[in-house]
Amino acid sequence: MAHAVAVEHSGTTTYARTMGTEHTDGLGQAWDASLDDVRALYDGWASDYDRDVVDWGYDAPAVVADRLAGLVASDAIVLDAGCGTGLTGSALASRGFGDVVGIDLSVEALDVARRRGVYREVAQVDLGGVLPFDDGAFDAVICCGVLSYVSDLERALTEFLRVARSGGPVIITQRTDLWIERDNAATLDRMVASGRCAVDISAPQPYLPRHPEFGTEILIRYVTLTTTAEA
């Protein structure tokens, strides 16, 4: 039987779900579980993940890579936060990006990503905490298909902006249902009003159009943040 899980750690809530036997059921729900359960979930899905999401029509990695290619040169140093099995890293590589660091919670997913040969390095990192990088370490940060699992959006974005160089883009995605449920627009408005960043938000776009739970009901927004001169 499919069910969903959530985990409390470092003052944040990170959401994940267990899927049915074919990873198709329960993808839009969440409740309590341990961090080890979340890690085990995606470790167990790593070998089938690419096939499943491609079958569901997932094209967010290509969209994010195209957006980044329009903002920075291909020699940019990029952080792929929540890289998973490396689908976004592969999309970046196909557009000429050759200096990409991937981080994720799942060791098994990172093993798949490492074998792709598109990352300078990969590391196991919890996105709910402080990232193990210096201020301004990257020319750009991307986080594609991951923030569904991180309830404290402002904390995550603050870290992404910290490790991005001044003026460097941070590109994220968020599901439209969670955008409303978590009032992400208010969070971004607050960050802009505080002078920390400028924000560009896309209209809703297809997310998993061939997934039975998502289809045309749950879409995705692409958001680009850049630090402002005052930040």
CSV table of N, CA and C in Angstrom, one decimal, residues 105-214:
chain,number,residue,atom,x,y,z
A,105,LEU,N,20.5,13.9,-0.9
A,105,LEU,CA,20.5,13.1,0.3
A,105,LEU,C,20.7,11.6,0.0
A,106,SER,N,20.3,11.2,-1.1
A,106,SER,CA,20.3,9.7,-1.4
A,106,SER,C,21.7,9.3,-2.0
A,107,VAL,N,22.3,8.4,-1.3
A,107,VAL,CA,23.6,7.8,-1.7
A,107,VAL,C,23.5,7.1,-3.0
A,108,GLU,N,22.4,6.3,-3.1
A,108,GLU,CA,22.2,5.5,-4.3
A,108,GLU,C,22.0,6.3,-5.5
A,109,ALA,N,21.2,7.4,-5.4
A,109,ALA,CA,21.0,8.3,-6.5
A,109,ALA,C,22.3,9.0,-6.9
A,110,LEU,N,23.1,9.4,-5.8
A,110,LEU,CA,24.4,10.0,-6.1
A,110,LEU,C,25.3,9.1,-6.9
A,111,ASP,N,25.2,7.8,-6.6
A,111,ASP,CA,26.0,6.8,-7.3
A,111,ASP,C,25.7,6.8,-8.8
A,112,VAL,N,24.4,6.9,-9.1
A,112,VAL,CA,23.9,6.9,-10.5
A,112,VAL,C,24.4,8.2,-11.1
A,113,ALA,N,24.3,9.3,-10.4
A,113,ALA,CA,24.7,10.6,-10.9
A,113,ALA,C,26.2,10.6,-11.2
A,114,ARG,N,27.0,10.1,-10.3
A,114,ARG,CA,28.4,10.0,-10.4
A,114,ARG,C,28.8,9.2,-11.7
A,115,ARG,N,28.1,8.1,-12.0
A,115,ARG,CA,28.5,7.3,-13.1
A,115,ARG,C,28.2,8.0,-14.5
A,116,ARG,N,27.3,9.0,-14.4
A,116,ARG,CA,27.0,9.8,-15.7
A,116,ARG,C,28.3,10.5,-16.2
A,117,GLY,N,29.2,10.9,-15.3
A,117,GLY,CA,30.4,11.6,-15.7
A,117,GLY,C,30.1,13.1,-16.0
A,118,VAL,N,29.0,13.7,-15.5
A,118,VAL,CA,28.7,15.1,-15.9
A,118,VAL,C,29.0,16.0,-14.7
A,119,TYR,N,29.4,15.5,-13.5
A,119,TYR,CA,29.7,16.3,-12.4
A,119,TYR,C,31.2,16.3,-12.0
A,120,ARG,N,31.7,17.5,-11.6
A,120,ARG,CA,33.0,17.6,-11.1
A,120,ARG,C,33.1,16.7,-9.8
A,121,GLU,N,32.1,16.8,-9.0
A,121,GLU,CA,32.0,16.0,-7.8
A,121,GLU,C,30.6,16.0,-7.3
A,122,VAL,N,30.3,14.9,-6.5
A,122,VAL,CA,29.0,14.8,-5.9
A,122,VAL,C,29.2,14.6,-4.4
A,123,ALA,N,28.2,15.0,-3.6
A,123,ALA,CA,28.3,14.8,-2.2
A,123,ALA,C,26.9,14.6,-1.6
A,124,GLN,N,26.9,13.9,-0.5
A,124,GLN,CA,25.6,13.7,0.3
A,124,GLN,C,25.5,14.9,1.2
A,125,VAL,N,24.4,15.7,1.0
A,125,VAL,CA,24.1,16.9,1.7
A,125,VAL,C,22.6,17.0,2.0
A,126,ASP,N,22.2,17.4,3.2
A,126,ASP,CA,20.8,17.6,3.5
A,126,ASP,C,20.5,19.1,3.2
A,127,LEU,N,19.6,19.3,2.3
A,127,LEU,CA,19.2,20.7,1.9
A,127,LEU,C,18.5,21.4,3.0
A,128,GLY,N,18.1,20.8,4.1
A,128,GLY,CA,17.4,21.4,5.1
A,128,GLY,C,18.3,22.2,6.1
A,129,GLY,N,19.6,22.0,5.9
A,129,GLY,CA,20.6,22.7,6.8
A,129,GLY,C,21.5,23.7,6.1
A,130,VAL,N,22.6,24.0,6.8
A,130,VAL,CA,23.5,24.9,6.2
A,130,VAL,C,24.4,24.2,5.2
A,131,LEU,N,24.5,24.7,4.0
A,131,LEU,CA,25.3,24.1,2.9
A,131,LEU,C,26.8,24.2,3.2
A,132,PRO,N,27.5,23.1,2.9
A,132,PRO,CA,28.9,23.1,3.2
A,132,PRO,C,29.8,23.8,2.2
A,133,PHE,N,29.4,25.0,1.8
A,133,PHE,CA,30.2,25.8,0.8
A,133,PHE,C,30.4,27.2,1.3
A,134,ASP,N,31.4,27.8,0.8
A,134,ASP,CA,31.7,29.2,1.2
A,134,ASP,C,30.7,30.2,0.5
A,135,ASP,N,30.6,31.4,1.0
A,135,ASP,CA,29.8,32.4,0.4
A,135,ASP,C,30.3,32.6,-1.0
A,136,GLY,N,29.4,32.7,-2.0
A,136,GLY,CA,29.8,33.1,-3.3
A,136,GLY,C,30.6,32.0,-4.0
A,137,ALA,N,30.5,30.7,-3.6
A,137,ALA,CA,31.3,29.7,-4.2
A,137,ALA,C,30.9,29.3,-5.6
A,138,PHE,N,29.7,29.6,-6.0
A,138,PHE,CA,29.1,29.2,-7.3
A,138,PHE,C,28.7,30.4,-8.1
A,139,ASP,N,28.8,30.3,-9.4
A,139,ASP,CA,28.3,31.3,-10.3
A,139,ASP,C,26.8,31.2,-10.5
A,140,ALA,N,26.2,30.0,-10.2
A,140,ALA,CA,24.8,29.8,-10.3
A,140,ALA,C,24.4,28.6,-9.5
A,141,VAL,N,23.1,28.6,-9.0
A,141,VAL,CA,22.6,27.4,-8.2
A,141,VAL,C,21.3,27.0,-8.9
A,142,ILE,N,21.1,25.7,-9.1
A,142,ILE,CA,19.8,25.3,-9.5
A,142,ILE,C,19.3,24.2,-8.6
A,143,CYS,N,17.9,24.2,-8.5
A,143,CYS,CA,17.3,23.2,-7.6
A,143,CYS,C,16.0,22.8,-8.3
A,144,CYS,N,16.1,21.7,-9.0
A,144,CYS,CA,15.0,21.2,-9.9
A,144,CYS,C,14.2,20.0,-9.4
A,145,GLY,N,12.9,20.2,-9.1
A,145,GLY,CA,12.1,19.1,-8.7
A,145,GLY,C,12.4,18.6,-7.3
A,146,VAL,N,12.8,19.5,-6.4
A,146,VAL,CA,13.3,19.1,-5.1
A,146,VAL,C,12.5,19.8,-4.0
A,147,LEU,N,12.1,21.0,-4.2
A,147,LEU,CA,11.6,21.8,-3.1
A,147,LEU,C,10.2,21.4,-2.6
A,148,SER,N,9.6,20.5,-3.3
A,148,SER,CA,8.4,19.8,-2.8
A,148,SER,C,8.7,19.3,-1.4
A,149,TYR,N,9.9,18.8,-1.2
A,149,TYR,CA,10.3,18.1,0.0
A,149,TYR,C,10.8,19.0,1.1
A,150,VAL,N,10.9,20.3,0.9
A,150,VAL,CA,11.5,21.2,1.9
A,150,VAL,C,10.4,22.3,2.2
A,151,SER,N,9.9,22.3,3.4
A,151,SER,CA,8.8,23.1,3.8
A,151,SER,C,9.3,24.6,4.1
A,152,ASP,N,10.5,24.7,4.5
A,152,ASP,CA,11.0,26.1,4.9
A,152,ASP,C,11.7,26.7,3.6
A,153,LEU,N,10.9,27.2,2.7
A,153,LEU,CA,11.4,27.7,1.5
A,153,LEU,C,12.4,28.9,1.7
A,154,GLU,N,12.1,29.8,2.6
A,154,GLU,CA,12.9,30.9,2.8
A,154,GLU,C,14.3,30.5,3.3
A,155,ARG,N,14.4,29.6,4.2
A,155,ARG,CA,15.7,29.1,4.7
A,155,ARG,C,16.5,28.5,3.6
A,156,ALA,N,15.9,27.7,2.8
A,156,ALA,CA,16.6,27.0,1.6
A,156,ALA,C,17.1,28.1,0.7
A,157,LEU,N,16.2,29.0,0.3
A,157,LEU,CA,16.6,30.1,-0.7
A,157,LEU,C,17.7,31.0,-0.1
A,158,THR,N,17.6,31.3,1.2
A,158,THR,CA,18.7,32.1,1.8
A,158,THR,C,20.1,31.4,1.6
A,159,GLU,N,20.1,30.1,1.8
A,159,GLU,CA,21.3,29.4,1.7
A,159,GLU,C,21.8,29.3,0.2
A,160,PHE,N,20.8,29.1,-0.7
A,160,PHE,CA,21.2,29.1,-2.1
A,160,PHE,C,21.8,30.5,-2.6
A,161,LEU,N,21.1,31.6,-2.1
A,161,LEU,CA,21.6,32.9,-2.4
A,161,LEU,C,23.0,33.2,-1.8
A,162,ARG,N,23.2,32.6,-0.6
A,162,ARG,CA,24.5,32.8,0.1
A,162,ARG,C,25.7,32.2,-0.7
A,163,VAL,N,25.4,31.0,-1.2
A,163,VAL,CA,26.5,30.3,-1.9
A,163,VAL,C,26.7,30.7,-3.4
A,164,ALA,N,25.7,31.5,-3.9
A,164,ALA,CA,25.8,32.0,-5.2
A,164,ALA,C,26.6,33.4,-5.2
A,165,ARG,N,27.4,33.6,-6.2
A,165,ARG,CA,28.1,34.9,-6.3
A,165,ARG,C,27.1,36.0,-6.4
A,166,SER,N,27.5,37.2,-6.1
A,166,SER,CA,26.6,38.4,-6.3
A,166,SER,C,26.2,38.5,-7.7
A,167,GLY,N,24.9,38.6,-7.9
A,167,GLY,CA,24.3,38.7,-9.2
A,167,GLY,C,24.1,37.3,-9.9
A,168,GLY,N,24.6,36.3,-9.3
A,168,GLY,CA,24.5,34.9,-9.9
A,168,GLY,C,23.0,34.4,-9.8
A,169,PRO,N,22.5,33.8,-10.8
A,169,PRO,CA,21.1,33.3,-10.7
A,169,PRO,C,21.0,32.1,-9.8
A,170,VAL,N,19.8,32.0,-9.2
A,170,VAL,CA,19.4,30.8,-8.5
A,170,VAL,C,18.0,30.4,-9.1
A,171,ILE,N,18.0,29.2,-9.7
A,171,ILE,CA,16.8,28.8,-10.4
A,171,ILE,C,16.2,27.6,-9.7
A,172,ILE,N,14.9,27.7,-9.3
A,172,ILE,CA,14.3,26.7,-8.6
A,172,ILE,C,12.9,26.3,-9.3
A,173,THR,N,12.4,25.2,-8.9
A,173,THR,CA,11.0,24.8,-9.4
A,173,THR,C,10.2,24.6,-8.1
A,174,GLN,N,8.9,24.7,-8.3
A,174,GLN,CA,7.9,24.4,-7.3
A,174,GLN,C,6.6,24.0,-7.9
A,175,ARG,N,6.0,23.0,-7.3
A,175,ARG,CA,4.7,22.5,-7.7
A,175,ARG,C,3.6,23.6,-7.4
A,176,THR,N,2.6,23.7,-8.3
A,176,THR,CA,1.6,24.7,-8.1
A,176,THR,C,0.7,24.5,-6.9
A,177,ASP,N,0.5,23.2,-6.6
A,177,ASP,CA,-0.4,22.9,-5.4
A,177,ASP,C,0.4,23.4,-4.1
A,178,LEU,N,1.6,23.1,-4.0
A,178,LEU,CA,2.4,23.5,-2.8
A,178,LEU,C,2.7,24.9,-2.8
A,179,TRP,N,2.8,25.5,-4.0
A,179,TRP,CA,3.0,27.0,-4.1
A,179,TRP,C,1.8,27.7,-3.4
A,180,ILE,N,0.6,27.2,-3.5
A,180,ILE,CA,-0.5,27.8,-2.9
A,180,ILE,C,-0.6,27.4,-1.4
A,181,GLU,N,-0.4,26.1,-1.1
A,181,GLU,CA,-0.5,25.6,0.2
A,181,GLU,C,0.5,26.2,1.2
A,182,ARG,N,1.7,26.4,0.7
A,182,ARG,CA,2.7,27.0,1.5
A,182,ARG,C,2.9,28.5,1.4
A,183,ASP,N,2.1,29.1,0.6
A,183,ASP,CA,2.1,30.6,0.3
A,183,ASP,C,3.5,31.0,-0.1
A,184,ASN,N,4.0,30.3,-1.1
A,184,ASN,CA,5.4,30.6,-1.6
A,184,ASN,C,5.5,32.1,-2.1
A,185,ALA,N,4.4,32.6,-2.7
A,185,ALA,CA,4.4,33.9,-3.2
A,185,ALA,C,4.7,34.9,-2.1
A,186,ALA,N,4.1,34.7,-1.0
A,186,ALA,CA,4.4,35.7,0.2
A,186,ALA,C,5.8,35.6,0.6
A,187,THR,N,6.4,34.4,0.6
A,187,THR,CA,7.8,34.2,1.0
A,187,THR,C,8.7,35.0,0.1
A,188,LEU,N,8.4,34.8,-1.2
A,188,LEU,CA,9.3,35.5,-2.2
A,188,LEU,C,9.1,37.0,-2.2
A,189,ASP,N,7.8,37.5,-2.0
A,189,ASP,CA,7.6,38.9,-1.8
A,189,ASP,C,8.3,39.5,-0.6
A,190,ARG,N,8.4,38.7,0.5
A,190,ARG,CA,9.1,39.2,1.7
A,190,ARG,C,10.6,39.3,1.4
A,191,MET,N,11.1,38.3,0.7
A,191,MET,CA,12.6,38.4,0.4
A,191,MET,C,12.9,39.5,-0.5
A,192,VAL,N,12.0,39.8,-1.5
A,192,VAL,CA,12.3,40.9,-2.4
A,192,VAL,C,12.2,42.2,-1.6
A,193,ALA,N,11.1,42.4,-0.8
A,193,ALA,CA,10.9,43.6,0.0
A,193,ALA,C,12.1,43.9,0.9
A,194,SER,N,12.8,42.8,1.4
A,194,SER,CA,13.9,43.0,2.3
A,194,SER,C,15.2,43.4,1.6
A,195,GLY,N,15.1,43.4,0.2
A,195,GLY,CA,16.3,43.8,-0.5
A,195,GLY,C,17.3,42.6,-0.8
A,196,ARG,N,16.9,41.4,-0.4
A,196,ARG,CA,17.9,40.3,-0.6
A,196,ARG,C,18.0,39.8,-2.0
A,197,CYS,N,17.0,40.0,-2.8
A,197,CYS,CA,17.0,39.4,-4.2
A,197,CYS,C,15.9,40.0,-5.1
A,198,ALA,N,16.1,39.9,-6.4
A,198,ALA,CA,15.1,40.1,-7.3
A,198,ALA,C,14.5,38.7,-7.8
A,199,VAL,N,13.3,38.7,-8.2
A,199,VAL,CA,12.7,37.4,-8.5
A,199,VAL,C,11.9,37.5,-9.8
A,200,ASP,N,12.0,36.5,-10.6
A,200,ASP,CA,11.2,36.3,-11.8
A,200,ASP,C,10.5,35.0,-11.7
A,201,ILE,N,9.2,35.0,-11.8
A,201,ILE,CA,8.3,33.8,-11.7
A,201,ILE,C,7.6,33.5,-12.9
A,202,SER,N,7.7,32.2,-13.4
A,202,SER,CA,7.0,31.8,-14.6
A,202,SER,C,5.5,31.6,-14.4
A,203,ALA,N,4.8,31.6,-15.5
A,203,ALA,CA,3.4,31.0,-15.4
A,203,ALA,C,3.5,29.5,-15.2
A,204,PRO,N,2.4,28.9,-14.7
A,204,PRO,CA,2.5,27.5,-14.5
A,204,PRO,C,2.7,26.7,-15.8
A,205,GLN,N,3.6,25.7,-15.7
A,205,GLN,CA,4.0,24.9,-16.8
A,205,GLN,C,3.7,23.4,-16.5
A,206,PRO,N,3.7,22.5,-17.6
A,206,PRO,CA,3.5,21.1,-17.3
A,206,PRO,C,4.6,20.6,-16.4
A,207,TYR,N,4.3,19.6,-15.6
A,207,TYR,CA,5.2,19.0,-14.6
A,207,TYR,C,5.4,17.5,-14.9
A,208,LEU,N,4.4,16.7,-14.6
A,208,LEU,CA,4.3,15.3,-14.9
A,208,LEU,C,3.0,15.0,-15.6
A,209,PRO,N,2.9,15.4,-16.8
A,209,PRO,CA,1.7,15.4,-17.5
A,209,PRO,C,1.1,14.0,-17.8
A,210,ARG,N,1.9,12.9,-17.7
A,210,ARG,CA,1.4,11.6,-17.9
A,210,ARG,C,1.3,10.8,-16.6
A,211,HIS,N,1.5,11.5,-15.5
A,211,HIS,CA,1.3,10.8,-14.2
A,211,HIS,C,-0.1,10.9,-13.8
A,212,PRO,N,-0.7,9.8,-13.3
A,212,PRO,CA,-2.1,9.8,-13.0
A,212,PRO,C,-2.6,10.8,-11.9
A,213,GLU,N,-1.7,11.1,-11.0
A,213,GLU,CA,-2.1,12.0,-9.9
A,213,GLU,C,-1.8,13.5,-10.3
A,214,PHE,N,-1.0,13.7,-11.3
A,214,PHE,CA,-0.6,15.1,-11.6
A,214,PHE,C,-1.3,15.6,-12.9
